[in-house]
Amino acid sequence: MKPSFQQAFNKALQQEELTQEDLVLLLQAQGEDAQALRNLANEVRHQAVGDVVHLRGIIEFSNYCSQQCHYCGLRAGNTALGRYRLTQEEIMTVAEAAVRRGYKTLVLQSGEDMNFSVEAITELVQELKKMDVAITLSCGERSYQVYEQWRLAGADRYLIKQETSDPILFSRLRPGRTLDERLECQRYLKDLGYQLGSGCMVGLPGQTIATLAQDILLMREMQVNMSGIGPFIPHGQTPLKMASRGSVELTLNMLAAARLVMPWVHLPATTALSTLNPEGRKLALLSGANVIMPNVSPQEFRSLYQIYPDKYCINDPLDDHWEELHNLIHSLGRTVGTDYGHNYFEEAFSYVQSKI
Ligand code: SAH
Ligand code: SF4
């Protein structure tokens, strides 16, 4: 082991609190050091959240977006993209199929589409909850009142990533918006009793290893319940089209480091990682991940939800990926979650402290 890595790694082994400097050393690990880091994260995952892998079916219900995020193909400025907005009936049809298949959580995601009304989403949540599933919403930055209305309708979780912990980079990449406002939304959601999903992209232009280390520490501070960490993939119709894609190796190190710092957290093996490496899900599940979010949107719209190009499993029918995922999960000696797969920070944290 590289001596500098070894020092930080030993701290992780002893479950000492990791500093930003320690995380920088861990994140840079290569070869055998990287393998040791991921193996340790896999062990901590086993101890803290067990061997269950939770499957969440994601329904991408609208690709309209009023925002101009430089990294994202759904940005309002991308006039080359055909836009769609599913009807309530279309959403209910795919949701029923997913629930029949066995999904216990549905994730409803969209751009910041102000023409899909707050009331329509409220009704949708109420209808979906009748099917005995957990509901995650991921519809961007809204007011406290809107989040409250959706929570009262029955929404259990909300996914709104911090994207980057660097406030200057954040505002450069999300024009007109600030990191503080984003974190304020996250605080509202926590206050309202949502399970909070955050996360960040790996490999954004202008980001450093120190930023990534800070990303993990910020998520810890925000006591997030879920952390979606995936590589940045440039989209040809965005200002970042010439940027390099994020590294698979660094993303796996990020997952591992996030698991060490937040043993309780739900960590998805992201679709973006599988897009860059077909083995991505397996590698992530062996580096601390315990969640997979397969696409259950209607086939004909999937290619239009083009956050980044060439999304993995874009044409996979429901039955195919269900079976493929079960096979993968069982081949790793893991089991597929059969309940909602909730994550409550306080309970999970005390559980972790008693286990490790
Ligand atoms: N509009 C909502 C949810 C949809 S975007 C929101 O922005 O919160 C979902 C996630 O896609 C974002 O949080 C971002 O992390 C990710 N994303 C966007 N563009 C990406 C790209 N080019 N590569 C990888 N991930 C990207
Ligand atoms: Fe819209 Fe979300 Fe894409 Fe930003 S990341 S452009 S808010 S869909």
mmCIF file of C-alpha atoms and ligand atoms in Angstrom:
data_model
loop_
_atom_site.group_PDB
_atom_site.id
_atom_site.type_symbol
_atom_site.label_atom_id
_atom_site.label_comp_id
_atom_site.label_asym_id
_atom_site.label_seq_id
_atom_site.Cartn_x
_atom_site.Cartn_y
_atom_site.Cartn_z
ATOM 1 C CA MET A 1 0.000 0.000 0.000
ATOM 2 C CA LYS A 2 1.060 3.562 -0.651
ATOM 3 C CA PRO A 3 2.103 4.930 2.781
ATOM 4 C CA SER A 4 -0.157 8.001 2.582
ATOM 5 C CA PHE A 5 -3.127 5.813 1.579
ATOM 6 C CA GLN A 6 -2.326 3.309 4.312
ATOM 7 C CA GLN A 7 -2.577 5.941 7.001
ATOM 8 C CA ALA A 8 -6.040 7.076 5.891
ATOM 9 C CA PHE A 9 -7.133 3.481 5.296
ATOM 10 C CA ASN A 10 -6.122 2.480 8.821
ATOM 11 C CA LYS A 11 -8.250 5.287 10.198
ATOM 12 C CA ALA A 12 -11.189 3.939 8.190
ATOM 13 C CA LEU A 13 -10.498 0.436 9.493
ATOM 14 C CA GLN A 14 -10.534 1.724 13.081
ATOM 15 C CA GLN A 15 -13.800 3.603 12.312
ATOM 16 C CA GLU A 16 -12.179 6.880 13.202
ATOM 17 C CA GLU A 17 -13.753 10.024 11.797
ATOM 18 C CA LEU A 18 -12.336 10.729 8.339
ATOM 19 C CA THR A 19 -11.266 14.275 7.482
ATOM 20 C CA GLN A 20 -11.332 15.906 4.078
ATOM 21 C CA GLU A 21 -7.578 15.196 3.767
ATOM 22 C CA ASP A 22 -8.124 11.508 4.574
ATOM 23 C CA LEU A 23 -10.880 11.304 1.974
ATOM 24 C CA VAL A 24 -8.687 12.917 -0.669
ATOM 25 C CA LEU A 25 -6.100 10.176 -0.089
ATOM 26 C CA LEU A 26 -8.716 7.422 -0.203
ATOM 27 C CA LEU A 27 -10.385 8.756 -3.348
ATOM 28 C CA GLN A 28 -7.084 8.769 -5.236
ATOM 29 C CA ALA A 29 -6.487 5.062 -4.563
ATOM 30 C CA GLN A 30 -5.516 2.906 -7.522
ATOM 31 C CA GLY A 31 -4.872 -0.790 -8.152
ATOM 32 C CA GLU A 32 -4.651 -2.879 -4.976
ATOM 33 C CA ASP A 33 -5.292 0.134 -2.756
ATOM 34 C CA ALA A 34 -8.564 0.869 -4.573
ATOM 35 C CA GLN A 35 -9.558 -2.797 -4.244
ATOM 36 C CA ALA A 36 -8.847 -2.743 -0.504
ATOM 37 C CA LEU A 37 -10.954 0.420 -0.123
ATOM 38 C CA ARG A 38 -13.901 -1.099 -1.997
ATOM 39 C CA ASN A 39 -13.641 -4.404 -0.105
ATOM 40 C CA LEU A 40 -13.768 -2.542 3.201
ATOM 41 C CA ALA A 41 -16.817 -0.573 2.019
ATOM 42 C CA ASN A 42 -18.467 -3.839 0.981
ATOM 43 C CA GLU A 43 -17.881 -5.223 4.480
ATOM 44 C CA VAL A 44 -19.223 -2.075 6.147
ATOM 45 C CA ARG A 45 -22.287 -2.249 3.866
ATOM 46 C CA HIS A 46 -22.841 -5.859 4.969
ATOM 47 C CA GLN A 47 -22.556 -4.927 8.667
ATOM 48 C CA ALA A 48 -24.580 -1.730 8.519
ATOM 49 C CA VAL A 49 -27.417 -2.314 6.064
ATOM 50 C CA GLY A 50 -27.171 -6.047 5.393
ATOM 51 C CA ASP A 51 -27.217 -8.028 2.172
ATOM 52 C CA VAL A 52 -30.546 -6.833 0.837
ATOM 53 C CA VAL A 53 -30.549 -4.939 -2.454
ATOM 54 C CA HIS A 54 -33.540 -2.632 -2.863
ATOM 55 C CA LEU A 55 -35.088 -2.195 -6.305
ATOM 56 C CA ARG A 56 -36.830 1.093 -7.034
ATOM 57 C CA GLY A 57 -38.772 1.465 -10.268
ATOM 58 C CA ILE A 58 -38.266 4.886 -11.796
ATOM 59 C CA ILE A 59 -40.963 6.552 -13.896
ATOM 60 C CA GLU A 60 -39.662 9.538 -15.867
ATOM 61 C CA PHE A 61 -42.987 11.298 -16.262
ATOM 62 C CA SER A 62 -41.997 14.551 -18.001
ATOM 63 C CA ASN A 63 -38.869 15.781 -19.774
ATOM 64 C CA TYR A 64 -39.973 19.425 -19.849
ATOM 65 C CA CYS A 65 -37.667 21.599 -17.795
ATOM 66 C CA SER A 66 -37.511 25.320 -17.062
ATOM 67 C CA GLN A 67 -33.890 25.144 -15.893
ATOM 68 C CA GLN A 68 -30.662 25.575 -17.839
ATOM 69 C CA CYS A 69 -28.243 23.250 -16.044
ATOM 70 C CA HIS A 70 -25.108 23.161 -18.172
ATOM 71 C CA TYR A 71 -24.608 19.452 -17.673
ATOM 72 C CA CYS A 72 -28.087 18.171 -18.554
ATOM 73 C CA GLY A 73 -29.670 17.283 -21.879
ATOM 74 C CA LEU A 74 -33.165 18.182 -20.592
ATOM 75 C CA ARG A 75 -32.176 21.845 -20.107
ATOM 76 C CA ALA A 76 -34.718 24.296 -21.526
ATOM 77 C CA GLY A 77 -32.169 25.518 -24.075
ATOM 78 C CA ASN A 78 -32.001 22.128 -25.790
ATOM 79 C CA THR A 79 -34.498 22.822 -28.555
ATOM 80 C CA ALA A 80 -33.406 19.727 -30.483
ATOM 81 C CA LEU A 81 -35.083 17.448 -27.944
ATOM 82 C CA GLY A 82 -38.668 16.272 -28.464
ATOM 83 C CA ARG A 83 -40.614 16.909 -25.275
ATOM 84 C CA TYR A 84 -43.250 14.707 -23.618
ATOM 85 C CA ARG A 85 -45.449 14.776 -20.550
ATOM 86 C CA LEU A 86 -47.186 11.532 -19.540
ATOM 87 C CA THR A 87 -50.871 11.575 -18.700
ATOM 88 C CA GLN A 88 -52.130 10.381 -15.302
ATOM 89 C CA GLU A 89 -53.450 7.253 -17.070
ATOM 90 C CA GLU A 90 -50.100 6.502 -18.722
ATOM 91 C CA ILE A 91 -48.338 6.856 -15.389
ATOM 92 C CA MET A 92 -50.862 4.653 -13.582
ATOM 93 C CA THR A 93 -50.564 1.972 -16.274
ATOM 94 C CA VAL A 94 -46.778 1.626 -15.958
ATOM 95 C CA ALA A 95 -46.973 1.978 -12.178
ATOM 96 C CA GLU A 96 -49.493 -0.892 -11.936
ATOM 97 C CA ALA A 97 -47.303 -3.069 -14.152
ATOM 98 C CA ALA A 98 -44.247 -2.335 -12.000
ATOM 99 C CA VAL A 99 -46.105 -3.068 -8.763
ATOM 100 C CA ARG A 100 -47.456 -6.331 -10.232
ATOM 101 C CA ARG A 101 -43.851 -7.231 -11.090
ATOM 102 C CA GLY A 102 -42.892 -6.798 -7.440
ATOM 103 C CA TYR A 103 -41.623 -3.230 -7.044
ATOM 104 C CA LYS A 104 -42.262 -1.840 -3.531
ATOM 105 C CA THR A 105 -40.981 1.656 -4.328
ATOM 106 C CA LEU A 106 -41.773 3.878 -7.284
ATOM 107 C CA VAL A 107 -39.706 6.974 -8.063
ATOM 108 C CA LEU A 108 -41.457 9.734 -10.008
ATOM 109 C CA GLN A 109 -38.902 11.938 -11.721
ATOM 110 C CA SER A 110 -39.149 14.880 -14.107
ATOM 111 C CA GLY A 111 -37.497 18.095 -15.165
ATOM 112 C CA GLU A 112 -38.656 21.218 -13.330
ATOM 113 C CA ASP A 113 -41.908 21.142 -15.258
ATOM 114 C CA MET A 114 -44.177 23.867 -13.916
ATOM 115 C CA ASN A 115 -46.970 22.846 -16.296
ATOM 116 C CA PHE A 116 -47.419 19.514 -14.589
ATOM 117 C CA SER A 117 -49.461 21.023 -11.799
ATOM 118 C CA VAL A 118 -48.806 20.613 -8.099
ATOM 119 C CA GLU A 119 -52.387 19.326 -7.767
ATOM 120 C CA ALA A 120 -51.875 16.714 -10.477
ATOM 121 C CA ILE A 121 -48.785 15.387 -8.676
ATOM 122 C CA THR A 122 -50.692 15.425 -5.373
ATOM 123 C CA GLU A 123 -53.486 13.324 -6.884
ATOM 124 C CA LEU A 124 -50.998 11.000 -8.483
ATOM 125 C CA VAL A 125 -49.270 10.353 -5.166
ATOM 126 C CA GLN A 126 -52.636 9.674 -3.503
ATOM 127 C CA GLU A 127 -53.605 7.187 -6.218
ATOM 128 C CA LEU A 128 -50.225 5.446 -6.224
ATOM 129 C CA LYS A 129 -50.217 5.073 -2.436
ATOM 130 C CA LYS A 130 -53.390 2.967 -2.744
ATOM 131 C CA MET A 131 -51.177 0.311 -4.362
ATOM 132 C CA ASP A 132 -49.197 -0.178 -1.135
ATOM 133 C CA VAL A 133 -45.864 1.187 -2.357
ATOM 134 C CA ALA A 134 -43.365 3.717 -1.080
ATOM 135 C CA ILE A 135 -43.217 6.846 -3.223
ATOM 136 C CA THR A 136 -40.150 8.917 -4.007
ATOM 137 C CA LEU A 137 -40.569 12.236 -5.795
ATOM 138 C CA SER A 138 -37.778 13.925 -7.737
ATOM 139 C CA CYS A 139 -39.259 17.072 -9.263
ATOM 140 C CA GLY A 140 -36.649 19.687 -8.395
ATOM 141 C CA GLU A 141 -36.693 22.803 -6.243
ATOM 142 C CA ARG A 142 -40.117 23.790 -4.886
ATOM 143 C CA SER A 143 -41.517 25.780 -1.971
ATOM 144 C CA TYR A 144 -42.012 24.429 1.539
ATOM 145 C CA GLN A 145 -45.782 24.510 0.950
ATOM 146 C CA VAL A 146 -45.547 22.358 -2.149
ATOM 147 C CA TYR A 147 -43.291 19.828 -0.457
ATOM 148 C CA GLU A 148 -45.733 19.805 2.468
ATOM 149 C CA GLN A 149 -48.712 19.180 0.218
ATOM 150 C CA TRP A 150 -46.982 16.220 -1.449
ATOM 151 C CA ARG A 151 -45.834 14.833 1.889
ATOM 152 C CA LEU A 152 -49.395 15.010 3.243
ATOM 153 C CA ALA A 153 -50.570 13.231 0.097
ATOM 154 C CA GLY A 154 -48.312 10.345 1.120
ATOM 155 C CA ALA A 155 -44.896 10.868 -0.514
ATOM 156 C CA ASP A 156 -42.229 9.105 1.549
ATOM 157 C CA ARG A 157 -38.962 10.279 -0.006
ATOM 158 C CA TYR A 158 -37.578 13.065 -2.141
ATOM 159 C CA LEU A 159 -34.513 12.953 -4.364
ATOM 160 C CA ILE A 160 -32.794 16.281 -4.914
ATOM 161 C CA LYS A 161 -29.051 16.012 -5.345
ATOM 162 C CA GLN A 162 -26.654 18.637 -4.099
ATOM 163 C CA GLU A 163 -24.809 18.009 -7.434
ATOM 164 C CA THR A 164 -21.603 19.633 -6.134
ATOM 165 C CA SER A 165 -20.555 21.013 -2.762
ATOM 166 C CA ASP A 166 -18.588 23.837 -4.417
ATOM 167 C CA PRO A 167 -20.953 26.862 -4.299
ATOM 168 C CA ILE A 168 -19.162 28.706 -7.115
ATOM 169 C CA LEU A 169 -19.176 25.700 -9.404
ATOM 170 C CA PHE A 170 -22.810 25.030 -8.496
ATOM 171 C CA SER A 171 -23.959 28.479 -9.609
ATOM 172 C CA ARG A 172 -21.817 28.353 -12.727
ATOM 173 C CA LEU A 173 -23.402 25.054 -13.763
ATOM 174 C CA ARG A 174 -26.948 25.901 -12.640
ATOM 175 C CA PRO A 175 -27.370 29.499 -13.770
ATOM 176 C CA GLY A 176 -29.585 31.576 -11.504
ATOM 177 C CA ARG A 177 -29.538 29.032 -8.680
ATOM 178 C CA THR A 178 -27.368 28.664 -5.577
ATOM 179 C CA LEU A 179 -26.145 25.757 -3.496
ATOM 180 C CA ASP A 180 -27.621 27.444 -0.417
ATOM 181 C CA GLU A 181 -31.100 27.395 -1.968
ATOM 182 C CA ARG A 182 -30.681 23.742 -2.868
ATOM 183 C CA LEU A 183 -29.632 22.875 0.678
ATOM 184 C CA GLU A 184 -32.560 24.913 2.008
ATOM 185 C CA CYS A 185 -34.873 22.665 -0.019
ATOM 186 C CA GLN A 186 -33.140 19.648 1.522
ATOM 187 C CA ARG A 187 -33.715 21.085 5.017
ATOM 188 C CA TYR A 188 -37.416 21.649 4.268
ATOM 189 C CA LEU A 189 -37.698 18.041 3.184
ATOM 190 C CA LYS A 190 -35.997 16.739 6.326
ATOM 191 C CA ASP A 191 -38.249 18.946 8.469
ATOM 192 C CA LEU A 192 -41.290 17.487 6.749
ATOM 193 C CA GLY A 193 -40.153 13.964 7.555
ATOM 194 C CA TYR A 194 -39.209 12.904 4.048
ATOM 195 C CA GLN A 195 -36.334 10.488 3.653
ATOM 196 C CA LEU A 196 -33.872 12.673 1.815
ATOM 197 C CA GLY A 197 -31.975 11.565 -1.271
ATOM 198 C CA SER A 198 -28.961 13.636 -2.267
ATOM 199 C CA GLY A 199 -25.952 12.884 -4.407
ATOM 200 C CA CYS A 200 -23.401 14.366 -6.744
ATOM 201 C CA MET A 201 -21.805 13.911 -10.125
ATOM 202 C CA VAL A 202 -18.209 12.737 -10.445
ATOM 203 C CA GLY A 203 -16.014 14.405 -13.056
ATOM 204 C CA LEU A 204 -17.759 17.745 -13.542
ATOM 205 C CA PRO A 205 -15.399 20.183 -15.241
ATOM 206 C CA GLY A 206 -13.893 22.454 -12.568
ATOM 207 C CA GLN A 207 -14.353 19.901 -9.811
ATOM 208 C CA THR A 208 -11.316 18.650 -7.842
ATOM 209 C CA ILE A 209 -10.719 15.621 -5.619
ATOM 210 C CA ALA A 210 -11.031 17.987 -2.654
ATOM 211 C CA THR A 211 -14.509 19.002 -3.919
ATOM 212 C CA LEU A 212 -15.534 15.354 -4.036
ATOM 213 C CA ALA A 213 -14.232 14.753 -0.501
ATOM 214 C CA GLN A 214 -16.267 17.781 0.588
ATOM 215 C CA ASP A 215 -19.308 16.391 -1.253
ATOM 216 C CA ILE A 216 -19.284 13.354 1.024
ATOM 217 C CA LEU A 217 -18.798 15.435 4.166
ATOM 218 C CA LEU A 218 -21.648 17.752 3.195
ATOM 219 C CA MET A 219 -23.987 14.793 2.672
ATOM 220 C CA ARG A 220 -23.001 13.480 6.076
ATOM 221 C CA GLU A 221 -23.714 16.871 7.601
ATOM 222 C CA MET A 222 -27.138 16.956 5.914
ATOM 223 C CA GLN A 223 -27.827 13.465 7.303
ATOM 224 C CA VAL A 224 -29.026 12.246 3.944
ATOM 225 C CA ASN A 225 -30.805 8.899 3.739
ATOM 226 C CA MET A 226 -29.740 8.202 0.182
ATOM 227 C CA SER A 227 -26.837 9.336 -1.929
ATOM 228 C CA GLY A 228 -26.879 8.951 -5.712
ATOM 229 C CA ILE A 229 -23.291 9.227 -6.904
ATOM 230 C CA GLY A 230 -22.695 8.792 -10.613
ATOM 231 C CA PRO A 231 -20.227 9.826 -13.301
ATOM 232 C CA PHE A 232 -20.883 12.977 -15.304
ATOM 233 C CA ILE A 233 -21.543 12.079 -18.956
ATOM 234 C CA PRO A 234 -21.359 14.963 -21.444
ATOM 235 C CA HIS A 235 -24.372 15.561 -23.665
ATOM 236 C CA GLY A 236 -23.856 16.892 -27.205
ATOM 237 C CA GLN A 237 -26.638 19.476 -26.936
ATOM 238 C CA THR A 238 -25.275 21.232 -23.816
ATOM 239 C CA PRO A 239 -22.552 23.801 -23.072
ATOM 240 C CA LEU A 240 -20.442 20.979 -21.594
ATOM 241 C CA LYS A 241 -20.453 18.908 -24.789
ATOM 242 C CA MET A 242 -16.643 19.087 -25.128
ATOM 243 C CA ALA A 243 -15.961 18.119 -21.487
ATOM 244 C CA SER A 244 -14.525 14.717 -20.539
ATOM 245 C CA ARG A 245 -16.717 12.092 -18.954
ATOM 246 C CA GLY A 246 -16.286 11.130 -15.306
ATOM 247 C CA SER A 247 -14.109 8.169 -14.397
ATOM 248 C CA VAL A 248 -15.629 4.809 -13.469
ATOM 249 C CA GLU A 249 -12.747 4.082 -11.073
ATOM 250 C CA LEU A 250 -13.138 7.387 -9.246
ATOM 251 C CA THR A 251 -16.908 6.885 -9.035
ATOM 252 C CA LEU A 252 -16.381 3.473 -7.401
ATOM 253 C CA ASN A 253 -13.932 5.035 -4.937
ATOM 254 C CA MET A 254 -16.533 7.715 -4.187
ATOM 255 C CA LEU A 255 -19.175 5.073 -3.472
ATOM 256 C CA ALA A 256 -16.778 3.239 -1.185
ATOM 257 C CA ALA A 257 -15.757 6.398 0.669
ATOM 258 C CA ALA A 258 -19.409 7.470 1.015
ATOM 259 C CA ARG A 259 -20.234 4.091 2.563
ATOM 260 C CA LEU A 260 -17.361 4.442 5.053
ATOM 261 C CA VAL A 261 -18.424 7.948 6.103
ATOM 262 C CA MET A 262 -22.195 7.207 6.092
ATOM 263 C CA PRO A 263 -22.601 3.502 6.928
ATOM 264 C CA TRP A 264 -26.391 3.863 7.215
ATOM 265 C CA VAL A 265 -26.980 5.410 3.808
ATOM 266 C CA HIS A 266 -28.798 3.911 0.834
ATOM 267 C CA LEU A 267 -26.354 3.961 -2.064
ATOM 268 C CA PRO A 268 -27.641 3.232 -5.559
ATOM 269 C CA ALA A 269 -25.581 1.648 -8.303
ATOM 270 C CA THR A 270 -26.438 4.426 -10.741
ATOM 271 C CA THR A 271 -27.599 4.023 -14.322
ATOM 272 C CA ALA A 272 -24.915 6.537 -15.349
ATOM 273 C CA LEU A 273 -22.226 4.155 -14.075
ATOM 274 C CA SER A 274 -23.710 1.234 -16.042
ATOM 275 C CA THR A 275 -23.825 3.472 -19.096
ATOM 276 C CA LEU A 276 -20.034 3.837 -18.959
ATOM 277 C CA ASN A 277 -19.349 0.229 -17.963
ATOM 278 C CA PRO A 278 -21.777 -2.658 -18.515
ATOM 279 C CA GLU A 279 -20.361 -4.244 -15.354
ATOM 280 C CA GLY A 280 -21.103 -1.031 -13.456
ATOM 281 C CA ARG A 281 -23.918 -2.400 -11.321
ATOM 282 C CA LYS A 282 -21.940 -5.364 -10.158
ATOM 283 C CA LEU A 283 -18.856 -3.272 -9.421
ATOM 284 C CA ALA A 284 -20.951 -0.747 -7.496
ATOM 285 C CA LEU A 285 -22.726 -3.472 -5.484
ATOM 286 C CA LEU A 286 -19.265 -4.726 -4.495
ATOM 287 C CA SER A 287 -18.108 -1.223 -3.509
ATOM 288 C CA GLY A 288 -20.777 -0.315 -0.963
ATOM 289 C CA ALA A 289 -23.968 0.083 -3.064
ATOM 290 C CA ASN A 290 -27.267 -1.527 -1.962
ATOM 291 C CA VAL A 291 -29.923 -0.023 -4.273
ATOM 292 C CA ILE A 292 -30.729 -0.272 -8.000
ATOM 293 C CA MET A 293 -33.220 1.985 -9.764
ATOM 294 C CA PRO A 294 -34.367 0.317 -12.988
ATOM 295 C CA ASN A 295 -36.308 2.298 -15.545
ATOM 296 C CA VAL A 296 -39.984 1.327 -15.689
ATOM 297 C CA SER A 297 -41.119 4.250 -17.892
ATOM 298 C CA PRO A 298 -43.091 3.494 -21.072
ATOM 299 C CA GLN A 299 -40.677 2.205 -23.742
ATOM 300 C CA GLU A 300 -41.607 4.809 -26.350
ATOM 301 C CA PHE A 301 -40.560 7.752 -24.177
ATOM 302 C CA ARG A 302 -37.371 6.436 -22.633
ATOM 303 C CA SER A 303 -35.023 7.695 -25.336
ATOM 304 C CA LEU A 304 -36.439 11.217 -24.862
ATOM 305 C CA TYR A 305 -35.498 11.371 -21.181
ATOM 306 C CA GLN A 306 -32.023 12.184 -22.353
ATOM 307 C CA ILE A 307 -30.252 13.654 -19.332
ATOM 308 C CA TYR A 308 -27.100 12.197 -20.903
ATOM 309 C CA PRO A 309 -26.683 10.150 -24.099
ATOM 310 C CA ASP A 310 -26.811 6.359 -24.593
ATOM 311 C CA LYS A 311 -28.512 5.619 -21.278
ATOM 312 C CA TYR A 312 -28.099 2.024 -20.148
ATOM 313 C CA CYS A 313 -31.092 -0.357 -20.455
ATOM 314 C CA ILE A 314 -33.049 2.151 -22.490
ATOM 315 C CA ASN A 315 -34.899 -0.624 -24.297
ATOM 316 C CA ASP A 316 -35.110 -3.222 -21.555
ATOM 317 C CA PRO A 317 -38.630 -4.569 -21.012
ATOM 318 C CA LEU A 318 -39.807 -4.829 -17.407
ATOM 319 C CA ASP A 319 -39.621 -8.611 -17.219
ATOM 320 C CA ASP A 320 -36.121 -8.784 -18.714
ATOM 321 C CA HIS A 321 -34.462 -6.444 -16.295
ATOM 322 C CA TRP A 322 -36.348 -7.905 -13.336
ATOM 323 C CA GLU A 323 -34.944 -11.332 -14.086
ATOM 324 C CA GLU A 324 -31.486 -10.072 -14.991
ATOM 325 C CA LEU A 325 -31.265 -8.099 -11.750
ATOM 326 C CA HIS A 326 -32.413 -11.005 -9.622
ATOM 327 C CA ASN A 327 -29.769 -13.196 -11.228
ATOM 328 C CA LEU A 328 -27.056 -10.623 -10.653
ATOM 329 C CA ILE A 329 -28.059 -10.008 -7.024
ATOM 330 C CA HIS A 330 -28.258 -13.722 -6.214
ATOM 331 C CA SER A 331 -24.938 -14.400 -7.936
ATOM 332 C CA LEU A 332 -23.342 -12.022 -5.421
ATOM 333 C CA GLY A 333 -24.892 -13.912 -2.491
ATOM 334 C CA ARG A 334 -27.303 -11.045 -1.853
ATOM 335 C CA THR A 335 -31.111 -10.947 -1.651
ATOM 336 C CA VAL A 336 -33.728 -8.730 -3.272
ATOM 337 C CA GLY A 337 -35.684 -6.469 -0.918
ATOM 338 C CA THR A 338 -39.317 -7.436 -0.443
ATOM 339 C CA ASP A 339 -40.406 -4.509 1.728
ATOM 340 C CA TYR A 340 -40.408 -0.739 1.195
ATOM 341 C CA GLY A 341 -36.722 -0.516 2.019
ATOM 342 C CA HIS A 342 -37.045 2.636 4.091
ATOM 343 C CA ASN A 343 -34.023 4.361 5.555
ATOM 344 C CA TYR A 344 -34.461 6.359 8.718
ATOM 345 C CA PHE A 345 -31.273 8.116 9.650
ATOM 346 C CA GLU A 346 -31.592 8.037 13.419
ATOM 347 C CA GLU A 347 -32.656 4.405 13.652
ATOM 348 C CA ALA A 348 -30.167 3.335 11.027
ATOM 349 C CA PHE A 349 -27.395 5.254 12.722
ATOM 350 C CA SER A 350 -27.919 3.791 16.172
ATOM 351 C CA TYR A 351 -28.229 0.378 14.564
ATOM 352 C CA VAL A 352 -24.891 0.924 12.865
ATOM 353 C CA GLN A 353 -23.217 2.037 16.063
ATOM 354 C CA SER A 354 -24.340 -1.089 17.849
ATOM 355 C CA LYS A 355 -23.217 -3.357 14.991
ATOM 356 C CA ILE A 356 -19.773 -2.062 14.093
HETATM 357 N N1 SAH B 1 -34.916 17.883 -12.437
HETATM 358 C C1 SAH B 1 -34.615 17.179 -11.250
HETATM 359 C C2 SAH B 1 -34.505 15.673 -11.434
HETATM 360 C C3 SAH B 1 -34.024 15.189 -12.785
HETATM 361 S S1 SAH B 1 -32.335 15.356 -13.081
HETATM 362 C C4 SAH B 1 -33.342 17.713 -10.639
HETATM 363 O O1 SAH B 1 -32.537 18.316 -11.336
HETATM 364 O O2 SAH B 1 -33.169 17.522 -9.432
HETATM 365 C C5 SAH B 1 -31.687 13.979 -12.205
HETATM 366 C C6 SAH B 1 -30.184 13.963 -12.018
HETATM 367 O O3 SAH B 1 -29.524 13.710 -13.246
HETATM 368 C C7 SAH B 1 -29.550 15.250 -11.559
HETATM 369 O O4 SAH B 1 -29.693 15.397 -10.184
HETATM 370 C C8 SAH B 1 -28.106 15.093 -11.998
HETATM 371 O O5 SAH B 1 -27.284 14.650 -10.919
HETATM 372 C C9 SAH B 1 -28.168 14.006 -13.053
HETATM 373 N N2 SAH B 1 -27.570 14.447 -14.329
HETATM 374 C C10 SAH B 1 -27.935 15.496 -15.079
HETATM 375 N N3 SAH B 1 -27.132 15.620 -16.159
HETATM 376 C C11 SAH B 1 -26.226 14.618 -16.085
HETATM 377 C C12 SAH B 1 -25.126 14.214 -16.913
HETATM 378 N N4 SAH B 1 -24.810 14.857 -18.021
HETATM 379 N N5 SAH B 1 -24.401 13.147 -16.525
HETATM 380 C C13 SAH B 1 -24.730 12.460 -15.390
HETATM 381 N N6 SAH B 1 -25.754 12.788 -14.589
HETATM 382 C C14 SAH B 1 -26.499 13.865 -14.925
HETATM 383 FE FE1 SF4 B 2 -33.741 20.286 -15.468
HETATM 384 FE FE2 SF4 B 2 -32.911 18.613 -13.527
HETATM 385 FE FE3 SF4 B 2 -31.778 18.605 -15.983
HETATM 386 FE FE4 SF4 B 2 -31.345 20.676 -14.384
HETATM 387 S S1 SF4 B 2 -30.710 18.530 -14.010
HETATM 388 S S2 SF4 B 2 -31.866 20.792 -16.572
HETATM 389 S S3 SF4 B 2 -33.304 20.834 -13.336
HETATM 390 S S4 SF4 B 2 -33.855 18.039 -15.480
#
